[in-house]
Amino acid sequence: MNPPAKVAVAMDTPLEETALGWVRDLSRYAGAFKVGPVLFHAAPSIVERVKERDRLLFLDLKLHDIPSVINLAIRGLSGRGVDRITIHLSGGEEMAAAAVDGGGEDLLPIGVTVLTSLSPPVWERFSGQRIEDSVSRMVEMGWRAGIREFVCSGNEVSALKKAFPHGVFWVPGIRFPGDDGGDQKRVSTPQEVLDAGADWLVIGRSLTSVSVPKARSRLLSLLDAG
Ligand code: C5P
């Protein structure tokens, strides 16, 4: 078996035992496990327990606050086994730089651009900009602040990878053909996202709401495809 690569399993459940079951059943095929606010607030000890499996731990709290608070919040999380923490790039360059400083060598901030649950018309009405323009401006700004890893949708990743070949791009909003999109609006298939050059596929319900054998065979198909 090759070392697992490219897939982060999004564990959006308040039940620690359920999440640990996903870690146990899928860690052979996944390189990272993503803990969001639902799980972290219900069971913060999940962090240590995922690390026992020696996989990358991605804490997806999508922090958005003034720079001094962001700096202290991320500083407080470093050294606890968390490898990545998300911040909203809409918080601005100074906030992004404060996140980089707070994490130091140990905890890298990932800059979230425009949520994959937002559609182009909704974003344009709100911001007056096309999503792809907003996303690339956010990444440029984050890069200036020292951020090197970003979350974007499958629609934007190919252009971003060309503009920032040394950036690391995590792509959620992924659905296998035929799966329900749910609340996600900018959705892509795993193959589309791999072809577009994503570094990491962030997949939740398409793995966690199907049977374990189906989730494993889906992950195996991605390892083959990548
Ligand atoms: O279940 P699904 O595959 O839609 O889950 C996607 C995961 O990625 C969720 O945990 C969500 O919080 C996260 N995410 C996202 N869009 C972003 C950033 C993170 O869907 N822009």
GROMACS .gro file of N, CA, C and O in nm, residues 44-133:
model
  360
   44PRO      N    1  -1.300   1.814   2.241
   44PRO     CA    2  -1.166   1.865   2.206
   44PRO      C    3  -1.056   1.760   2.216
   44PRO      O    4  -0.953   1.771   2.149
   45SER      N    5  -1.079   1.654   2.297
   45SER     CA    6  -0.976   1.551   2.311
   45SER      C    7  -0.955   1.472   2.181
   45SER      O    8  -0.859   1.395   2.170
   46ILE      N    9  -1.043   1.495   2.083
   46ILE     CA   10  -1.028   1.427   1.953
   46ILE      C   11  -0.889   1.455   1.895
   46ILE      O   12  -0.831   1.372   1.826
   47VAL      N   13  -0.835   1.573   1.924
   47VAL     CA   14  -0.705   1.611   1.866
   47VAL      C   15  -0.598   1.509   1.902
   47VAL      O   16  -0.530   1.454   1.815
   48GLU      N   17  -0.584   1.479   2.031
   48GLU     CA   18  -0.481   1.383   2.073
   48GLU      C   19  -0.511   1.245   2.017
   48GLU      O   20  -0.421   1.172   1.976
   49ARG      N   21  -0.639   1.212   2.012
   49ARG     CA   22  -0.673   1.075   1.971
   49ARG      C   23  -0.650   1.054   1.821
   49ARG      O   24  -0.609   0.945   1.780
   50VAL      N   25  -0.671   1.156   1.740
   50VAL     CA   26  -0.641   1.142   1.597
   50VAL      C   27  -0.491   1.131   1.578
   50VAL      O   28  -0.443   1.052   1.497
   51LYS      N   29  -0.415   1.208   1.656
   51LYS     CA   30  -0.270   1.209   1.637
   51LYS      C   31  -0.207   1.072   1.666
   51LYS      O   32  -0.101   1.041   1.615
   52GLU      N   33  -0.277   0.991   1.747
   52GLU     CA   34  -0.224   0.855   1.771
   52GLU      C   35  -0.208   0.778   1.640
   52GLU      O   36  -0.128   0.687   1.629
   53ARG      N   37  -0.287   0.816   1.539
   53ARG     CA   38  -0.280   0.748   1.409
   53ARG      C   39  -0.172   0.809   1.318
   53ARG      O   40  -0.157   0.767   1.204
   54ASP      N   41  -0.109   0.916   1.364
   54ASP     CA   42  -0.001   0.976   1.287
   54ASP      C   43  -0.047   1.029   1.150
   54ASP      O   44   0.023   1.013   1.051
   55ARG      N   45  -0.162   1.087   1.147
   55ARG     CA   46  -0.209   1.154   1.026
   55ARG      C   47  -0.210   1.304   1.051
   55ARG      O   48  -0.214   1.349   1.166
   56LEU      N   49  -0.210   1.380   0.942
   56LEU     CA   50  -0.217   1.526   0.956
   56LEU      C   51  -0.350   1.566   1.018
   56LEU      O   52  -0.456   1.515   0.976
   57LEU      N   53  -0.346   1.652   1.116
   57LEU     CA   54  -0.470   1.698   1.179
   57LEU      C   55  -0.498   1.843   1.139
   57LEU      O   56  -0.418   1.932   1.166
   58PHE      N   57  -0.610   1.860   1.079
   58PHE     CA   58  -0.651   1.987   1.021
   58PHE      C   59  -0.768   2.038   1.105
   58PHE      O   60  -0.874   1.977   1.107
   59LEU      N   61  -0.743   2.145   1.179
   59LEU     CA   62  -0.849   2.200   1.264
   59LEU      C   63  -0.916   2.314   1.187
   59LEU      O   64  -0.856   2.419   1.163
   60ASP      N   65  -1.039   2.290   1.149
   60ASP     CA   66  -1.108   2.382   1.058
   60ASP      C   67  -1.204   2.471   1.138
   60ASP      O   68  -1.325   2.455   1.131
   61LEU      N   69  -1.146   2.564   1.213
   61LEU     CA   70  -1.231   2.654   1.294
   61LEU      C   71  -1.262   2.784   1.220
   61LEU      O   72  -1.338   2.866   1.269
   62LYS      N   73  -1.201   2.805   1.106
   62LYS     CA   74  -1.226   2.925   1.022
   62LYS      C   75  -1.229   3.052   1.109
   62LYS      O   76  -1.328   3.124   1.115
   63LEU      N   77  -1.116   3.078   1.171
   63LEU     CA   78  -1.109   3.193   1.262
   63LEU      C   79  -1.116   3.325   1.185
   63LEU      O   80  -1.063   3.337   1.074
   64HIS      N   81  -1.180   3.422   1.245
   64HIS     CA   82  -1.197   3.553   1.182
   64HIS      C   83  -1.213   3.654   1.295
   64HIS      O   84  -1.318   3.661   1.360
   65ASP      N   85  -1.106   3.729   1.323
   65ASP     CA   86  -1.112   3.822   1.436
   65ASP      C   87  -1.003   3.927   1.417
   65ASP      O   88  -0.931   3.925   1.316
   66ILE      N   89  -0.987   4.016   1.512
   66ILE     CA   90  -0.882   4.117   1.500
   66ILE      C   91  -0.745   4.049   1.515
   66ILE      O   92  -0.733   3.942   1.576
   67PRO      N   93  -0.641   4.110   1.455
   67PRO     CA   94  -0.511   4.042   1.449
   67PRO      C   95  -0.457   3.996   1.585
   67PRO      O   96  -0.407   3.883   1.597
   68SER      N   97  -0.469   4.079   1.690
   68SER     CA   98  -0.409   4.040   1.818
   68SER      C   99  -0.478   3.915   1.875
   68SER      O  100  -0.413   3.827   1.933
   69VAL      N  101  -0.609   3.907   1.856
   69VAL     CA  102  -0.683   3.791   1.908
   69VAL      C  103  -0.648   3.666   1.828
   69VAL      O  104  -0.627   3.557   1.883
   70ILE      N  105  -0.640   3.682   1.697
   70ILE     CA  106  -0.602   3.568   1.612
   70ILE      C  107  -0.465   3.516   1.652
   70ILE      O  108  -0.442   3.395   1.664
   71ASN      N  109  -0.373   3.609   1.675
   71ASN     CA  110  -0.237   3.569   1.710
   71ASN      C  111  -0.237   3.487   1.839
   71ASN      O  112  -0.178   3.379   1.846
   72LEU      N  113  -0.307   3.535   1.940
   72LEU     CA  114  -0.309   3.463   2.068
   72LEU      C  115  -0.384   3.330   2.056
   72LEU      O  116  -0.344   3.229   2.115
   73ALA      N  117  -0.492   3.330   1.981
   73ALA     CA  118  -0.571   3.207   1.967
   73ALA      C  119  -0.487   3.097   1.901
   73ALA      O  120  -0.486   2.981   1.945
   74ILE      N  121  -0.414   3.134   1.797
   74ILE     CA  122  -0.336   3.033   1.725
   74ILE      C  123  -0.212   2.993   1.806
   74ILE      O  124  -0.176   2.875   1.815
   75ARG      N  125  -0.153   3.090   1.872
   75ARG     CA  126  -0.040   3.060   1.961
   75ARG      C  127  -0.082   2.955   2.067
   75ARG      O  128  -0.010   2.862   2.099
   76GLY      N  129  -0.203   2.973   2.120
   76GLY     CA  130  -0.254   2.882   2.224
   76GLY      C  131  -0.279   2.741   2.171
   76GLY      O  132  -0.281   2.646   2.249
   77LEU      N  133  -0.302   2.729   2.041
   77LEU     CA  134  -0.328   2.596   1.985
   77LEU      C  135  -0.200   2.525   1.943
   77LEU      O  136  -0.200   2.404   1.921
   78SER      N  137  -0.091   2.601   1.928
   78SER     CA  138   0.028   2.536   1.876
   78SER      C  139   0.092   2.448   1.984
   78SER      O  140   0.072   2.470   2.103
   79GLY      N  141   0.159   2.345   1.940
   79GLY     CA  142   0.220   2.250   2.035
   79GLY      C  143   0.122   2.148   2.089
   79GLY      O  144   0.155   2.070   2.178
   80ARG      N  145  -0.001   2.144   2.037
   80ARG     CA  146  -0.100   2.048   2.088
   80ARG      C  147  -0.132   1.939   1.987
   80ARG      O  148  -0.232   1.869   1.999
   81GLY      N  149  -0.051   1.928   1.883
   81GLY     CA  150  -0.073   1.820   1.786
   81GLY      C  151  -0.158   1.862   1.667
   81GLY      O  152  -0.186   1.781   1.580
   82VAL      N  153  -0.197   1.989   1.663
   82VAL     CA  154  -0.272   2.038   1.547
   82VAL      C  155  -0.171   2.082   1.442
   82VAL      O  156  -0.077   2.156   1.473
   83ASP      N  157  -0.190   2.036   1.317
   83ASP     CA  158  -0.093   2.070   1.212
   83ASP      C  159  -0.136   2.190   1.127
   83ASP      O  160  -0.052   2.261   1.072
   84ARG      N  161  -0.267   2.206   1.108
   84ARG     CA  162  -0.320   2.316   1.027
   84ARG      C  163  -0.440   2.377   1.096
   84ARG      O  164  -0.518   2.305   1.159
   85ILE      N  165  -0.457   2.509   1.079
   85ILE     CA  166  -0.574   2.577   1.135
   85ILE      C  167  -0.625   2.674   1.027
   85ILE      O  168  -0.544   2.742   0.964
   86THR      N  169  -0.755   2.678   1.008
   86THR     CA  170  -0.806   2.769   0.905
   86THR      C  171  -0.840   2.906   0.962
   86THR      O  172  -0.887   2.920   1.074
   87ILE      N  173  -0.816   3.006   0.876
   87ILE     CA  174  -0.860   3.144   0.906
   87ILE      C  175  -0.933   3.195   0.781
   87ILE      O  176  -0.905   3.150   0.669
   88HIS      N  177  -1.024   3.289   0.800
   88HIS     CA  178  -1.090   3.353   0.685
   88HIS      C  179  -1.001   3.463   0.632
   88HIS      O  180  -0.969   3.559   0.704
   89LEU      N  181  -0.964   3.455   0.504
   89LEU     CA  182  -0.880   3.561   0.447
   89LEU      C  183  -0.953   3.694   0.440
   89LEU      O  184  -0.888   3.800   0.431
   90SER      N  185  -1.085   3.693   0.447
   90SER     CA  186  -1.159   3.821   0.446
   90SER      C  187  -1.126   3.904   0.570
   90SER      O  188  -1.162   4.021   0.577
   91GLY      N  189  -1.056   3.847   0.666
   91GLY     CA  190  -1.009   3.924   0.783
   91GLY      C  191  -0.895   4.019   0.751
   91GLY      O  192  -0.859   4.103   0.833
   92GLY      N  193  -0.836   4.005   0.631
   92GLY     CA  194  -0.736   4.103   0.589
   92GLY      C  195  -0.591   4.059   0.609
   92GLY      O  196  -0.562   3.959   0.675
   93GLU      N  197  -0.502   4.140   0.551
   93GLU     CA  198  -0.360   4.103   0.545
   93GLU      C  199  -0.296   4.102   0.685
   93GLU      O  200  -0.216   4.014   0.718
   94GLU      N  201  -0.332   4.200   0.765
   94GLU     CA  202  -0.270   4.208   0.898
   94GLU      C  203  -0.312   4.087   0.983
   94GLU      O  204  -0.232   4.028   1.057
   95MET      N  205  -0.439   4.049   0.969
   95MET     CA  206  -0.487   3.932   1.043
   95MET      C  207  -0.416   3.805   0.994
   95MET      O  208  -0.375   3.720   1.074
   96ALA      N  209  -0.398   3.795   0.863
   96ALA     CA  210  -0.331   3.677   0.808
   96ALA      C  211  -0.187   3.669   0.858
   96ALA      O  212  -0.138   3.562   0.896
   97ALA      N  213  -0.119   3.784   0.860
   97ALA     CA  214   0.020   3.786   0.909
   97ALA      C  215   0.025   3.749   1.058
   97ALA      O  216   0.117   3.679   1.103
   98ALA      N  217  -0.075   3.793   1.134
   98ALA     CA  218  -0.080   3.760   1.277
   98ALA      C  219  -0.099   3.609   1.297
   98ALA      O  220  -0.046   3.550   1.392
   99ALA      N  221  -0.173   3.548   1.205
   99ALA     CA  222  -0.195   3.402   1.213
   99ALA      C  223  -0.064   3.328   1.184
   99ALA      O  224  -0.028   3.232   1.254
  100VAL      N  225   0.008   3.375   1.084
  100VAL     CA  226   0.137   3.311   1.050
  100VAL      C  227   0.232   3.323   1.169
  100VAL      O  228   0.297   3.225   1.209
  101ASP      N  229   0.237   3.439   1.227
  101ASP     CA  230   0.325   3.461   1.343
  101ASP      C  231   0.283   3.373   1.461
  101ASP      O  232   0.368   3.311   1.526
  102GLY      N  233   0.154   3.364   1.486
  102GLY     CA  234   0.105   3.286   1.601
  102GLY      C  235   0.137   3.138   1.588
  102GLY      O  236   0.167   3.070   1.686
  103GLY      N  237   0.131   3.086   1.466
  103GLY     CA  238   0.152   2.942   1.446
  103GLY      C  239   0.299   2.904   1.444
  103GLY      O  240   0.334   2.789   1.474
  104GLY      N  241   0.385   2.999   1.409
  104GLY     CA  242   0.528   2.969   1.403
  104GLY      C  243   0.556   2.853   1.309
  104GLY      O  244   0.490   2.835   1.207
  105GLU      N  245   0.658   2.772   1.345
  105GLU     CA  246   0.698   2.659   1.260
  105GLU      C  247   0.600   2.543   1.272
  105GLU      O  248   0.591   2.458   1.184
  106ASP      N  249   0.525   2.544   1.380
  106ASP     CA  250   0.454   2.426   1.425
  106ASP      C  251   0.314   2.411   1.365
  106ASP      O  252   0.271   2.301   1.328
  107LEU      N  253   0.243   2.522   1.354
  107LEU     CA  254   0.101   2.518   1.317
  107LEU      C  255   0.078   2.615   1.202
  107LEU      O  256   0.084   2.737   1.218
  108LEU      N  257   0.052   2.558   1.083
  108LEU     CA  258   0.040   2.645   0.965
  108LEU      C  259  -0.104   2.688   0.946
  108LEU      O  260  -0.195   2.605   0.945
  109PRO      N  261  -0.127   2.818   0.927
  109PRO     CA  262  -0.262   2.862   0.895
  109PRO      C  263  -0.295   2.834   0.748
  109PRO      O  264  -0.210   2.850   0.660
  110ILE      N  265  -0.417   2.794   0.725
  110ILE     CA  266  -0.469   2.778   0.588
  110ILE      C  267  -0.569   2.891   0.566
  110ILE      O  268  -0.659   2.911   0.649
  111GLY      N  269  -0.554   2.963   0.456
  111GLY     CA  270  -0.645   3.075   0.429
  111GLY      C  271  -0.768   3.029   0.353
  111GLY      O  272  -0.758   2.974   0.244
  112VAL      N  273  -0.885   3.051   0.412
  112VAL     CA  274  -1.012   3.017   0.344
  112VAL      C  275  -1.050   3.137   0.257
  112VAL      O  276  -1.051   3.251   0.303
  113THR      N  277  -1.082   3.109   0.132
  113THR     CA  278  -1.121   3.217   0.040
  113THR      C  279  -1.274   3.235   0.048
  113THR      O  280  -1.323   3.283   0.149
  114VAL      N  281  -1.346   3.198  -0.057
  114VAL     CA  282  -1.493   3.211  -0.056
  114VAL      C  283  -1.553   3.073  -0.034
  114VAL      O  284  -1.519   2.979  -0.108
  115LEU      N  285  -1.639   3.058   0.065
  115LEU     CA  286  -1.694   2.927   0.099
  115LEU      C  287  -1.756   2.859  -0.023
  115LEU      O  288  -1.822   2.924  -0.105
  116THR      N  289  -1.738   2.728  -0.029
  116THR     CA  290  -1.795   2.652  -0.143
  116THR      C  291  -1.948   2.643  -0.135
  116THR      O  292  -2.011   2.601  -0.231
  117SER      N  293  -2.005   2.685  -0.025
  117SER     CA  294  -2.151   2.687  -0.014
  117SER      C  295  -2.211   2.814  -0.074
  117SER      O  296  -2.333   2.829  -0.077
  118LEU      N  297  -2.126   2.906  -0.121
  118LEU     CA  298  -2.177   3.029  -0.184
  118LEU      C  299  -2.174   3.015  -0.336
  118LEU      O  300  -2.073   2.975  -0.394
  119SER      N  301  -2.286   3.052  -0.399
  119SER     CA  302  -2.295   3.043  -0.545
  119SER      C  303  -2.247   3.173  -0.607
  119SER      O  304  -2.247   3.278  -0.541
  120PRO      N  305  -2.209   3.172  -0.737
  120PRO     CA  306  -2.165   3.296  -0.801
  120PRO      C  307  -2.268   3.409  -0.790
  120PRO      O  308  -2.230   3.521  -0.751
  121PRO      N  309  -2.399   3.389  -0.818
  121PRO     CA  310  -2.489   3.505  -0.807
  121PRO      C  311  -2.499   3.561  -0.665
  121PRO      O  312  -2.503   3.682  -0.646
  122VAL      N  313  -2.501   3.474  -0.567
  122VAL     CA  314  -2.511   3.521  -0.428
  122VAL      C  315  -2.386   3.602  -0.392
  122VAL      O  316  -2.396   3.711  -0.334
  123TRP      N  317  -2.270   3.552  -0.430
  123TRP     CA  318  -2.146   3.624  -0.398
  123TRP      C  319  -2.140   3.758  -0.471
  123TRP      O  320  -2.101   3.861  -0.415
  124GLU      N  321  -2.183   3.758  -0.599
  124GLU     CA  322  -2.175   3.882  -0.676
  124GLU      C  323  -2.269   3.988  -0.620
  124GLU      O  324  -2.235   4.106  -0.614
  125ARG      N  325  -2.388   3.944  -0.577
  125ARG     CA  326  -2.483   4.040  -0.517
  125ARG      C  327  -2.424   4.101  -0.390
  125ARG      O  328  -2.436   4.219  -0.364
  126PHE      N  329  -2.357   4.017  -0.314
  126PHE     CA  330  -2.303   4.061  -0.185
  126PHE      C  331  -2.178   4.150  -0.202
  126PHE      O  332  -2.165   4.254  -0.138
  127SER      N  333  -2.089   4.109  -0.294
  127SER     CA  334  -1.957   4.175  -0.297
  127SER      C  335  -1.937   4.264  -0.419
  127SER      O  336  -1.843   4.344  -0.421
  128GLY      N  337  -2.021   4.248  -0.521
  128GLY     CA  338  -1.999   4.324  -0.645
  128GLY      C  339  -1.883   4.270  -0.727
  128GLY      O  340  -1.838   4.335  -0.821
  129GLN      N  341  -1.831   4.152  -0.692
  129GLN     CA  342  -1.717   4.094  -0.766
  129GLN      C  343  -1.749   3.953  -0.812
  129GLN      O  344  -1.828   3.883  -0.746
  130ARG      N  345  -1.684   3.911  -0.919
  130ARG     CA  346  -1.694   3.770  -0.958
  130ARG      C  347  -1.616   3.686  -0.856
  130ARG      O  348  -1.510   3.730  -0.808
  131ILE      N  349  -1.669   3.566  -0.831
  131ILE     CA  350  -1.602   3.483  -0.727
  131ILE      C  351  -1.455   3.460  -0.759
  131ILE      O  352  -1.369   3.476  -0.672
  132GLU      N  353  -1.427   3.428  -0.885
  132GLU     CA  354  -1.287   3.393  -0.916
  132GLU      C  355  -1.195   3.513  -0.892
  132GLU      O  356  -1.079   3.496  -0.854
  133ASP      N  357  -1.247   3.636  -0.916
  133ASP     CA  358  -1.164   3.755  -0.890
  133ASP      C  359  -1.142   3.773  -0.740
  133ASP      O  360  -1.030   3.802  -0.696
   0.00000   0.00000   0.00000
